[in-house]
Short mmCIF file of C-alpha atoms in Angstrom, two decimals:
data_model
loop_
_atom_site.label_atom_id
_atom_site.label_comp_id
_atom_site.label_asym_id
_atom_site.label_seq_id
_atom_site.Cartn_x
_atom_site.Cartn_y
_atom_site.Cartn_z
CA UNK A 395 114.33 156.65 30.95
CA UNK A 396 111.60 158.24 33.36
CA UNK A 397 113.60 156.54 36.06
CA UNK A 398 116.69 158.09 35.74
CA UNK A 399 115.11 161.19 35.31
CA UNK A 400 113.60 160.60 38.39
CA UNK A 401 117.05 159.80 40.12
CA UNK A 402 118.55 162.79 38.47
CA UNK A 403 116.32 164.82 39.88
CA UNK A 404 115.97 163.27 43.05
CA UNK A 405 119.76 163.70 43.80
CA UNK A 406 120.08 166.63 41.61
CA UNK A 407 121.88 168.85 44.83
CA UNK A 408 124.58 165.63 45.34
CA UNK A 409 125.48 165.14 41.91
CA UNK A 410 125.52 168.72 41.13
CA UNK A 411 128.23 168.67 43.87
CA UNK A 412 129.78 165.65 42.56
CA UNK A 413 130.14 166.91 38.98
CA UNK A 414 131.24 170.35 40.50
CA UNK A 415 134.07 168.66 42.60
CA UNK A 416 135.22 166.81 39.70
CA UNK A 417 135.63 169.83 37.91
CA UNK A 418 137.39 171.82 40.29
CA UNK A 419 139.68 169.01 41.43
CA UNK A 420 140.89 168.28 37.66
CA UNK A 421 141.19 172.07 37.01
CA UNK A 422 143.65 172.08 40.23
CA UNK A 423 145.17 168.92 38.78
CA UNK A 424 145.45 170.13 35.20
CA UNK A 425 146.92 173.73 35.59
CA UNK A 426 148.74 173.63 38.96
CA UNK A 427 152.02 172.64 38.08
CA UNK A 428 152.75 171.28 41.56
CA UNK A 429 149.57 169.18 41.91
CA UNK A 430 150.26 167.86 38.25
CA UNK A 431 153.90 166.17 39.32
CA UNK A 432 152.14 164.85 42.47
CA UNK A 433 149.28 163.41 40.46
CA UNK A 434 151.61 161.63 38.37
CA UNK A 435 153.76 160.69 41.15
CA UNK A 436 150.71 158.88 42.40
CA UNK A 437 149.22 157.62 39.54
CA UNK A 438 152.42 155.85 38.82
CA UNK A 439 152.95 154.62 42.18
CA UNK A 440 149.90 153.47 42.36
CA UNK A 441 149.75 151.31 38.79
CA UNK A 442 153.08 150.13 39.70
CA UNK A 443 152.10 148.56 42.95
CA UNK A 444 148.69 147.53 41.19
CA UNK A 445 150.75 145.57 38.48
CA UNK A 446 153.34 143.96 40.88
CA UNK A 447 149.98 142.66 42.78
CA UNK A 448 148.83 140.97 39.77
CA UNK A 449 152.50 139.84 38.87
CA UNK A 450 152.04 137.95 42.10
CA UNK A 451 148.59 136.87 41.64
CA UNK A 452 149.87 135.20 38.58
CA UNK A 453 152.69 133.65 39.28
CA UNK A 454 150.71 132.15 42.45
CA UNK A 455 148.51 130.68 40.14
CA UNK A 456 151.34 129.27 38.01
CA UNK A 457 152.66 127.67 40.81
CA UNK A 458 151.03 124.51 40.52
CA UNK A 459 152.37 124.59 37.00
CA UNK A 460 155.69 125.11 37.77
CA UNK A 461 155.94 122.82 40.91
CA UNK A 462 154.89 120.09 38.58
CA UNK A 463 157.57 120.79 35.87
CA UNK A 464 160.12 120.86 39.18
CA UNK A 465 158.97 117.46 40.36
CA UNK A 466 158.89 116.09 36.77
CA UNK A 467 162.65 117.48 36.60
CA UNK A 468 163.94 116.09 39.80
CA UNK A 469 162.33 112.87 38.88
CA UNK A 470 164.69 112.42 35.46
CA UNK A 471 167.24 114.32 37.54
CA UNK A 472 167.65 111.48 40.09
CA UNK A 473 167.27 108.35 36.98
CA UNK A 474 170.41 110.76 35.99
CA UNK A 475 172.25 110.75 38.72
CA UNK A 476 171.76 106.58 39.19
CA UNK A 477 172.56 105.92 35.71
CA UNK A 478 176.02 108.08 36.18
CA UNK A 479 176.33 106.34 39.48
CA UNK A 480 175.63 103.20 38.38
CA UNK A 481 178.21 103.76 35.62
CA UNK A 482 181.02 105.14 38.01
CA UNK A 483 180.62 102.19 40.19
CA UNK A 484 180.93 99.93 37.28
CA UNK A 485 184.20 102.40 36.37
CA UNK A 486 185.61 101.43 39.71
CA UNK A 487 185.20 97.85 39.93
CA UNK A 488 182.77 98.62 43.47
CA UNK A 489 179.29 96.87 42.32
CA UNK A 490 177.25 98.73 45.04
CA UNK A 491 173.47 97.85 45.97
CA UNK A 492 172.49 101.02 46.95
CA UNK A 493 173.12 103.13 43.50
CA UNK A 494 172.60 99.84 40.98
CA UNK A 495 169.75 99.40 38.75
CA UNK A 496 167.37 102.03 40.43
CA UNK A 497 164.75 103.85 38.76
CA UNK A 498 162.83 106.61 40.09
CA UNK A 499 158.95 107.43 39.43
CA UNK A 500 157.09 110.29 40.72
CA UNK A 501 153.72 110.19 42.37
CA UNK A 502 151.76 112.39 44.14
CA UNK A 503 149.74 111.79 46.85
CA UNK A 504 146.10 111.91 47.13
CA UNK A 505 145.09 111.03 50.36
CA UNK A 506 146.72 111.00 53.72
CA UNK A 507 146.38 110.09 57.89
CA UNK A 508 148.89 110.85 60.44
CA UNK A 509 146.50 110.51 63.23
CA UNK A 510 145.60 107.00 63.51
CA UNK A 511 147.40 103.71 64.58
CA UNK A 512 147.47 102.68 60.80
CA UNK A 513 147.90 105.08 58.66
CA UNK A 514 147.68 105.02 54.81
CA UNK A 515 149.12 107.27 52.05
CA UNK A 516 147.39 106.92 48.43
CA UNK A 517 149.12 107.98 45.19
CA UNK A 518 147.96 108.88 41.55
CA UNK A 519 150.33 106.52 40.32
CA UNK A 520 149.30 102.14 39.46
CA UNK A 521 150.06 99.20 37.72
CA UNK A 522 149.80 101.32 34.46
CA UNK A 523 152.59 103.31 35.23
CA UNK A 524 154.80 100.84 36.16
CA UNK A 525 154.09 100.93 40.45
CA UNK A 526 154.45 97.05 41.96
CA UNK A 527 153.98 96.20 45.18
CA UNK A 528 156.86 96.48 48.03
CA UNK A 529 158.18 99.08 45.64
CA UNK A 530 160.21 101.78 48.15
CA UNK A 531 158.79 105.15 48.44
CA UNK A 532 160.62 107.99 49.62
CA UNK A 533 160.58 111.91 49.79
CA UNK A 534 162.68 115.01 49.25
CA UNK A 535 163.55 114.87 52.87
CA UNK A 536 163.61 111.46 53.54
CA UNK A 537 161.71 108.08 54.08
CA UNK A 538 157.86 107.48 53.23
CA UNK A 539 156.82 104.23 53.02
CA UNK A 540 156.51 100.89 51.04
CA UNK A 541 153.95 100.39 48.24
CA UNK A 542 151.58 97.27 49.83
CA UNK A 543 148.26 97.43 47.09
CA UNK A 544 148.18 98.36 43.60
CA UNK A 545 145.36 99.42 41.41
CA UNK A 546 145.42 100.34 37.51
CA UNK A 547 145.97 103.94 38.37
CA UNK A 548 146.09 104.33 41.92
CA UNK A 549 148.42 102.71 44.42
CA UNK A 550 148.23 102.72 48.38
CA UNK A 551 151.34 102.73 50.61
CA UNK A 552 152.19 102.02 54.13
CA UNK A 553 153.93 104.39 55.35
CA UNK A 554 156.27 104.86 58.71
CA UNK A 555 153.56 105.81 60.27
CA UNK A 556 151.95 102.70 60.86
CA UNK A 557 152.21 100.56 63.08
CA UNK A 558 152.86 97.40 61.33
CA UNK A 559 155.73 99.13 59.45
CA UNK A 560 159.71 98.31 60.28
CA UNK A 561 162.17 99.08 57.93
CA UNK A 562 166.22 98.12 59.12
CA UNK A 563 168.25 100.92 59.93
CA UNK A 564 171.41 101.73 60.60
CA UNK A 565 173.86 104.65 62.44
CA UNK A 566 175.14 106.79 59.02
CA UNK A 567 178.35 107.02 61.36
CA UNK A 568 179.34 103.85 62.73
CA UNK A 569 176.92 101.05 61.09
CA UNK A 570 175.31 99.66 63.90
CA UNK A 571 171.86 98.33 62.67
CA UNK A 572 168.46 97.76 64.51
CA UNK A 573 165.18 97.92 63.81
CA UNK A 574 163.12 100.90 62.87
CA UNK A 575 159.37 101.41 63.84
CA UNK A 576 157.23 104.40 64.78
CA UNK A 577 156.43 105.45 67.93
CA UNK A 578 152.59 105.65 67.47
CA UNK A 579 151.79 108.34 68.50
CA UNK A 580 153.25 111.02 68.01
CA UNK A 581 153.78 111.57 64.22
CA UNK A 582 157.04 113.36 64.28
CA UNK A 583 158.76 110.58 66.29
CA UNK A 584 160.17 107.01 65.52
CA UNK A 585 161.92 104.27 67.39
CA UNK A 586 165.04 102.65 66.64
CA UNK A 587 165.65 99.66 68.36
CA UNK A 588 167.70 96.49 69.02
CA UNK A 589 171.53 98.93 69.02
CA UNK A 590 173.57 97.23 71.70
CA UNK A 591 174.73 99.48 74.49
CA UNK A 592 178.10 99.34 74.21
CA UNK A 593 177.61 101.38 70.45
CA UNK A 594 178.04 105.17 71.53
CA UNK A 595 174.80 106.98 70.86
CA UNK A 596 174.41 110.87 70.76
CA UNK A 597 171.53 113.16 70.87
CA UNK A 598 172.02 114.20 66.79
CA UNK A 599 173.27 111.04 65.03
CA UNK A 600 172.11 110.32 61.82
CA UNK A 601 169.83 107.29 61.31
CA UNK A 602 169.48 106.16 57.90
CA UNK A 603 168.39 103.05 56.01
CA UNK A 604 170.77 99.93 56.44
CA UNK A 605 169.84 98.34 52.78
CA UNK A 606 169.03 94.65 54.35
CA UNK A 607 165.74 95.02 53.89
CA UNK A 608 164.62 93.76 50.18
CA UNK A 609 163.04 96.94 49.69
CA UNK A 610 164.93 100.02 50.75
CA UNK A 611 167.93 100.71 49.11
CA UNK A 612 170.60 101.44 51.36
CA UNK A 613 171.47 105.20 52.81
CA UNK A 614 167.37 106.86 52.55
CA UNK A 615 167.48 109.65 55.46
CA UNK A 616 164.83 108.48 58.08
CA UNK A 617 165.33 110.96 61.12
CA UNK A 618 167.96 112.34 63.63
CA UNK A 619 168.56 110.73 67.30
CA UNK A 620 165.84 112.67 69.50
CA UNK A 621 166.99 110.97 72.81
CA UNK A 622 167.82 107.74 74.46
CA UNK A 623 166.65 105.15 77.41
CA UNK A 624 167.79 102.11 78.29
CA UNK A 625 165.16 99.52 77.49
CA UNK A 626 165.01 95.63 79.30
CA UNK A 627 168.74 95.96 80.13
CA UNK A 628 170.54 95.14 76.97
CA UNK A 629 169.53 97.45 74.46
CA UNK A 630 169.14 100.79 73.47
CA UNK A 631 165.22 102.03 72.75
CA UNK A 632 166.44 105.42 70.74
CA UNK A 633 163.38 108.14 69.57
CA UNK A 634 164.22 109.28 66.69
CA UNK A 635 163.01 113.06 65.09
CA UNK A 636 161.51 111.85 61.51
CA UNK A 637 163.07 114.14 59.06
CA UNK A 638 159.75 113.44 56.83
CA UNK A 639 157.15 115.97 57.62
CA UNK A 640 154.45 113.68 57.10
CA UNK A 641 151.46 116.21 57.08
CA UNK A 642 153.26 118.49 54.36
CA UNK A 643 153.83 115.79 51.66
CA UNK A 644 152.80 116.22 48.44
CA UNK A 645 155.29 114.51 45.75
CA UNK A 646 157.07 111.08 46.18
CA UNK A 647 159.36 108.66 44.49
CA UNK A 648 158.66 104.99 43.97
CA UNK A 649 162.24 103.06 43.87
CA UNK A 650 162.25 100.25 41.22
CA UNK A 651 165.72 97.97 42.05
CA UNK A 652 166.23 95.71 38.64
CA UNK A 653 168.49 93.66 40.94
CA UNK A 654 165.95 93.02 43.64
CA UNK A 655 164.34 90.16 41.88
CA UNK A 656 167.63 88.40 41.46
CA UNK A 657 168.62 89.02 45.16
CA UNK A 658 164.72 87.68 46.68
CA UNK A 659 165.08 84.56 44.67
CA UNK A 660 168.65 83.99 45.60
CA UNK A 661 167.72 84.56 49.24
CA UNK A 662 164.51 82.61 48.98
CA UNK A 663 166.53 79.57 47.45
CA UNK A 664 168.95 79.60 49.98
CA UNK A 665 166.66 79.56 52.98
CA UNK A 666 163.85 77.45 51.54
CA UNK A 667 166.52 74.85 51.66
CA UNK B 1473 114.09 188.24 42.45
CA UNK B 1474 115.02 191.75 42.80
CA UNK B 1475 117.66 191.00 45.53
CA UNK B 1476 119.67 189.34 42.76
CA UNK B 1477 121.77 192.13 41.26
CA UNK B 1478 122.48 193.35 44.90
CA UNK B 1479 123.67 189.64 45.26
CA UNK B 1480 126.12 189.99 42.21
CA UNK B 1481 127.07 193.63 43.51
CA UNK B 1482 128.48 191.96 46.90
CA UNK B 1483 129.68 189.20 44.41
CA UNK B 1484 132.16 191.55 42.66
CA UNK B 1485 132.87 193.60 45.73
CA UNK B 1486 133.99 190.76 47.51
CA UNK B 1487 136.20 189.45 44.82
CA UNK B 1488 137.87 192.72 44.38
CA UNK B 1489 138.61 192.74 48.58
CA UNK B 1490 140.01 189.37 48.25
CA UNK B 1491 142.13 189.89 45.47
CA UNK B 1492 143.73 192.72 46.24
CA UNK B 1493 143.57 193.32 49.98
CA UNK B 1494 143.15 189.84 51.52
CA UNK B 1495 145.29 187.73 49.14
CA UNK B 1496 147.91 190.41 50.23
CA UNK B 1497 147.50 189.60 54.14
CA UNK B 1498 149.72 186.66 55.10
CA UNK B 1499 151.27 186.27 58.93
CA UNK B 1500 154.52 184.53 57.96
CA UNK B 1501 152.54 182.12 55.11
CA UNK B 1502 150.83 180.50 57.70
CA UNK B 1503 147.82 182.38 57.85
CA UNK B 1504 145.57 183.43 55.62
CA UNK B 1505 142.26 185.15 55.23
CA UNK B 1506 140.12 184.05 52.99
CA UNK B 1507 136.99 186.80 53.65
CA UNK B 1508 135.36 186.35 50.48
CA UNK B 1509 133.30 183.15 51.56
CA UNK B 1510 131.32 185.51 53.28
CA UNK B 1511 129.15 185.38 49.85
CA UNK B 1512 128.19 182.12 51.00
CA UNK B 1513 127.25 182.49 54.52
CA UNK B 1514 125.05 184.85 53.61
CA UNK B 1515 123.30 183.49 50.88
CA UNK B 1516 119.20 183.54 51.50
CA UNK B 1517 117.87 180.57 53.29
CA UNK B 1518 115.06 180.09 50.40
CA UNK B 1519 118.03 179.92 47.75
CA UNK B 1520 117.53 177.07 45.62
CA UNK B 1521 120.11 173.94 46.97
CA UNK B 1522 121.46 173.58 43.05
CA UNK B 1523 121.58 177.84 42.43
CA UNK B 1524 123.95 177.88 45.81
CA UNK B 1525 125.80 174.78 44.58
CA UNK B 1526 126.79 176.92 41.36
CA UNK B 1527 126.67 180.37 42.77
CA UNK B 1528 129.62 179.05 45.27
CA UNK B 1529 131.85 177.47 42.62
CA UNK B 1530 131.59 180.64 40.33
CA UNK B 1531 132.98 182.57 43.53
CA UNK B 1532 135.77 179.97 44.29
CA UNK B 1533 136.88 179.99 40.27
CA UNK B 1534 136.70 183.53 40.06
CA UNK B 1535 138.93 183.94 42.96
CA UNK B 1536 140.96 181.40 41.38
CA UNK B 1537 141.45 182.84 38.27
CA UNK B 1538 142.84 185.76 39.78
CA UNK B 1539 145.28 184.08 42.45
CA UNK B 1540 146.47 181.27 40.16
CA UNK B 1541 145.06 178.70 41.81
CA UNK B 1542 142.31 177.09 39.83
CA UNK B 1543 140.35 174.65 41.05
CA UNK B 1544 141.44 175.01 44.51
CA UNK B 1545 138.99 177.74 45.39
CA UNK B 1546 136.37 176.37 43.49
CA UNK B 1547 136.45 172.24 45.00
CA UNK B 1548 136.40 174.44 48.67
CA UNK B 1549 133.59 176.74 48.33
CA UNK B 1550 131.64 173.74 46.57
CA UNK B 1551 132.27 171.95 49.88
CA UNK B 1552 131.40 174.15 51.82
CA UNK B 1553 128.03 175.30 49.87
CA UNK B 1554 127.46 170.86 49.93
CA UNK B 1555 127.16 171.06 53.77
CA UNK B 1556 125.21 174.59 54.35
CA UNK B 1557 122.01 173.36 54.61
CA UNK B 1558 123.33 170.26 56.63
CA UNK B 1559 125.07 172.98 58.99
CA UNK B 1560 121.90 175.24 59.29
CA UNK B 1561 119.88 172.41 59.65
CA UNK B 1562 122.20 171.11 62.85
CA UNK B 1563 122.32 174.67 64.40
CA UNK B 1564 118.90 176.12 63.74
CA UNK B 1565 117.27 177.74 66.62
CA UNK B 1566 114.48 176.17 68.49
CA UNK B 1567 111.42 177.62 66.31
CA UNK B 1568 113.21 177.16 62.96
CA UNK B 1569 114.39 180.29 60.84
CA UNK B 1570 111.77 183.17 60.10
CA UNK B 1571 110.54 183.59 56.79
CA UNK B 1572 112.29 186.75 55.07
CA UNK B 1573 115.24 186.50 57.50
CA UNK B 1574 118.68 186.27 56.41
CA UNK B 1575 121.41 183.98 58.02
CA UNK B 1576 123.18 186.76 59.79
CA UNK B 1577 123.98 188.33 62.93
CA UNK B 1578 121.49 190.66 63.38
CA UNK B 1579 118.56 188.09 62.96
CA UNK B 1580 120.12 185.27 65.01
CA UNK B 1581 122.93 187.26 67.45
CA UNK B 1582 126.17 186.65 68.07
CA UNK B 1583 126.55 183.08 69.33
CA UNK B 1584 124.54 181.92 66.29
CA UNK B 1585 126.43 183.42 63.68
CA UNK B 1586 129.94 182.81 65.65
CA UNK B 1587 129.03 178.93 65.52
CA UNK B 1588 127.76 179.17 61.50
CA UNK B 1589 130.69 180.91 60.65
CA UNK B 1590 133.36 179.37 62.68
CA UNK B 1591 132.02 175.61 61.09
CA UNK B 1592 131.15 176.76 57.69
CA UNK B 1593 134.92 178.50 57.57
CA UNK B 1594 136.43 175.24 58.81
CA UNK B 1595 135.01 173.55 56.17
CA UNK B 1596 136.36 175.69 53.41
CA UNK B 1597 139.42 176.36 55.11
CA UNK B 1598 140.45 172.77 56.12
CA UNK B 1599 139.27 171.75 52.07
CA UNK B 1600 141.11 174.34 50.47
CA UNK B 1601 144.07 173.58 52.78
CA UNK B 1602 144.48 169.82 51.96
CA UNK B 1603 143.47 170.52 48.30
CA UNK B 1604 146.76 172.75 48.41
CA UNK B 1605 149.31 170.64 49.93
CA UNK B 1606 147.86 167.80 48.02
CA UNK B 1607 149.09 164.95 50.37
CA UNK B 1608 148.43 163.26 54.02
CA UNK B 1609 151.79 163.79 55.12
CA UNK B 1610 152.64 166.76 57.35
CA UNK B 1611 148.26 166.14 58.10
CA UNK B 1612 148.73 168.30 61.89
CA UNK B 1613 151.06 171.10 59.60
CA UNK B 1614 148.08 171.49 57.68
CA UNK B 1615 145.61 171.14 59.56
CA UNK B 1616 146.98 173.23 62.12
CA UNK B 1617 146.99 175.99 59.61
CA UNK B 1618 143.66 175.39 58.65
CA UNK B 1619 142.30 176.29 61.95
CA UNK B 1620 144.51 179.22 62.78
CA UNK B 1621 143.30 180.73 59.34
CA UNK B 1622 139.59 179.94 60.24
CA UNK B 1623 139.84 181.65 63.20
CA UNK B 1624 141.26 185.18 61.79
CA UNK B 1625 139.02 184.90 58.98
CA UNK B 1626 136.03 184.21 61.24
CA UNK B 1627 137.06 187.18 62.89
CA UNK B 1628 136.74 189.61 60.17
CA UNK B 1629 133.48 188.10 58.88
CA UNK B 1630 132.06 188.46 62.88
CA UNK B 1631 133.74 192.04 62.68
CA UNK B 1632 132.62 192.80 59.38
CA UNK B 1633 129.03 191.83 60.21
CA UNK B 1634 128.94 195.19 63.15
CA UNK B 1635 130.67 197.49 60.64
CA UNK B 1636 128.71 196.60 57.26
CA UNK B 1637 126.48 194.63 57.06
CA UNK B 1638 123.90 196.54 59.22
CA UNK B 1639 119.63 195.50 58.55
#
């Protein structure tokens, strides 16, 4: 109590002035007409941009939130779309690999490198939730990897960035096939090799997956053609622009194919013999 | 303590100039004189920092009440009063201001009191000026204003000193 006595008195002259101001300005604002509408004006202005702030605030915060329900969306979205595919095929008498039997599960991924020779993606998702080994995974814009080590819950993945990874690929305009790897080193940039020169190649082509590989079904987006050189005189060495921004990736699918077992031990019997 | 009702004398004469002879003096709305805050120019240097707080906003209200402008005075001539001793302070002469002497241009000649007034005015004016318009836009209109009305009103408080306000 002595205290702020002492402070009163101590600034006595500035809060005199203060108190003083306050009056006077809220006199002008409370019997000038003019100064009243401009008051308001303000004051309105000023709580409406204060609320829209904290409309944004919020919804930032929600984000997470909502990008979750999105991702758990798309996810039965796409078992949708395979199951209706699946059943048009059947419709149509055109069994196709690529739509059959697939199931989609969404992961997310934990932990990521796109600056070393081998890198490694690891995913929230294990053998709890389904996730096997050599299970495809794939983004929203295109290939990620293949599933090589499985935990209970987590699961770690291989992805195109690695150099150990090739995955078949194929021209989305004319078919030709070759073999996909990365380029190791930058992270943006793959290699397609093994296309013949006589197949016409253009700066812009569309390389996706060719489906001979047991684990990627066919027609995943892997990248546009970047440019071209001719490599050892026979073939094509293509770079290819990955369309999977591999430093911005934060959901996945895992591909289950029902038919894959039935194809690997139908391929397995015919070449153990 | 017997200067006091002299004090409240020039208090009432002053209003009455303002309000009926000043107030009446516009050049084209532009400029105004606002003589009255001579009261607080001339205010003893011994007055008590809180009494010239309060005797300054009493002058500004009055003068509001009668122009229909309250609060506008008042905030100006409290801002003003606020940075007096600041002001004297910054422009005192070399050996400090006599005992019994009064801030004016007899004690402290012309220059002095030119300076005083010219920065206490601008103070008031510029306050008063912004309190009116009540926004930042048209801020060189204003302030513009603001300085063309201190300088006529400095010039009738500089006059004003020759004519009345003899020692």
């Amino acid at each position: 109590m002595r205290n702020i006595l002492q402070f009163l008195i101590k600034y006595q002259f500035l809060l005199l002035f203060l108190l003083l101001e306050t009056i006077a300005i809220s006199l002008v604002i409370r019997y000038n007409y003019y100064h009243q509408l401009s008051y308001l004006n303000f004051a309105q202005k000023w709580h409406a941009s204060v609320s829209l702030k904290k409309e944004r605030i919020k919804q930032y915060l929600k984000l997470k939130t909502v990008n979750e329900r999105l991702v758990a969306e798309n996810e039965s979205l796409r078992n949708e779309l395979a199951f209706y595919k699946k059943a048009f095929n059947k419709q149509s008498e055109q069994r196709n690999i690529d739509s059959t039997n697939l199931r989609f599960l969404v992961a997310k991924v934990i932990n990521s490198s796109v600056h070393l020779p081998y890198n490694y993606l690891t995913l929230d998702k294990g053998t709890e939730e389904g996730v096997q080994p050599n299970m495809a995974v794939i983004c929203d814009q295109g290939i990620v990897g293949v599933v090589i080590a499985v935990s209970k819950h987590f699961s770690v993945v291989m992805p195109v960035l690695n150099k150990k990874f090739r995955v078949s690929a194929k021209f989305k305009k004319n078919n030709y096939f070759g073999s996909f790897e990365w380029s190791g080193n930058n992270y943006r940039i793959g290699v397609l090799n093994d296309i013949p020169l006589h197949v016409p190649v253009a700066k812009g082509d569309t390389i996706i997956t060719s489906g001979y590989s047991n684990i990627f079904p066919e027609g995943i987006m892997i990248g546009v053609v970047e440019d071209f050189s001719v490599s050892m005189g026979t073939f094509y060495s293509i770079n290819v622009r990955l369309t999977t921004d591999f430093k911005n990736l934060y959901y996945v699918y895992l591909i289950t194919d029902n038919s894959l077992n039935e194809r690997t031990t139908l391929e397995n019997s015919v070449t153990n013999e | 303590m017997n200067r006091i009702p002299s004090y409240i004398l020039r208090f009432v004469l002053l209003v009455l100039l303002q309000i009926f002879i000043f107030n009446n003096i516009q050049f084209s709305n532009f400029i105004n004189a606002y003589f009255y805050v001579i009261f607080i120019l001339l205010l003893p240097f011994d007055i008590p920092r809180t009494a010239m707080l309060l005797a300054a906003f009493f002058m500004g209200l009055t003068i509001d009440l009668f122009s229909n402008t309250l609060g506008m005075h008042a905030a100006a001539t409290t801002c003003m009063a606020f940075v007096r001793p600041v002001v004297l302070k910054w422009i005192s002469p070399r050996e400090d201001y006599e005992i019994d002497s009064l801030p004016t241009l007899q004690y402290y000649g012309l220059r002095w009191f030119v300076g005083y007034t010219l920065v206490m005015v601008f103070v008031h004016h510029f306050v008063l000026f912004f309190i009116e318009m009540f926004r930042w836009s048209d801020f060189f209109h204003t302030f513009f204003r603001a300085i063309l009305s201190t300088l006529f009103t400095s010039l009738l408080i500089v006059l004003s000193q020759f004519f009345f306000f003899r020692k």
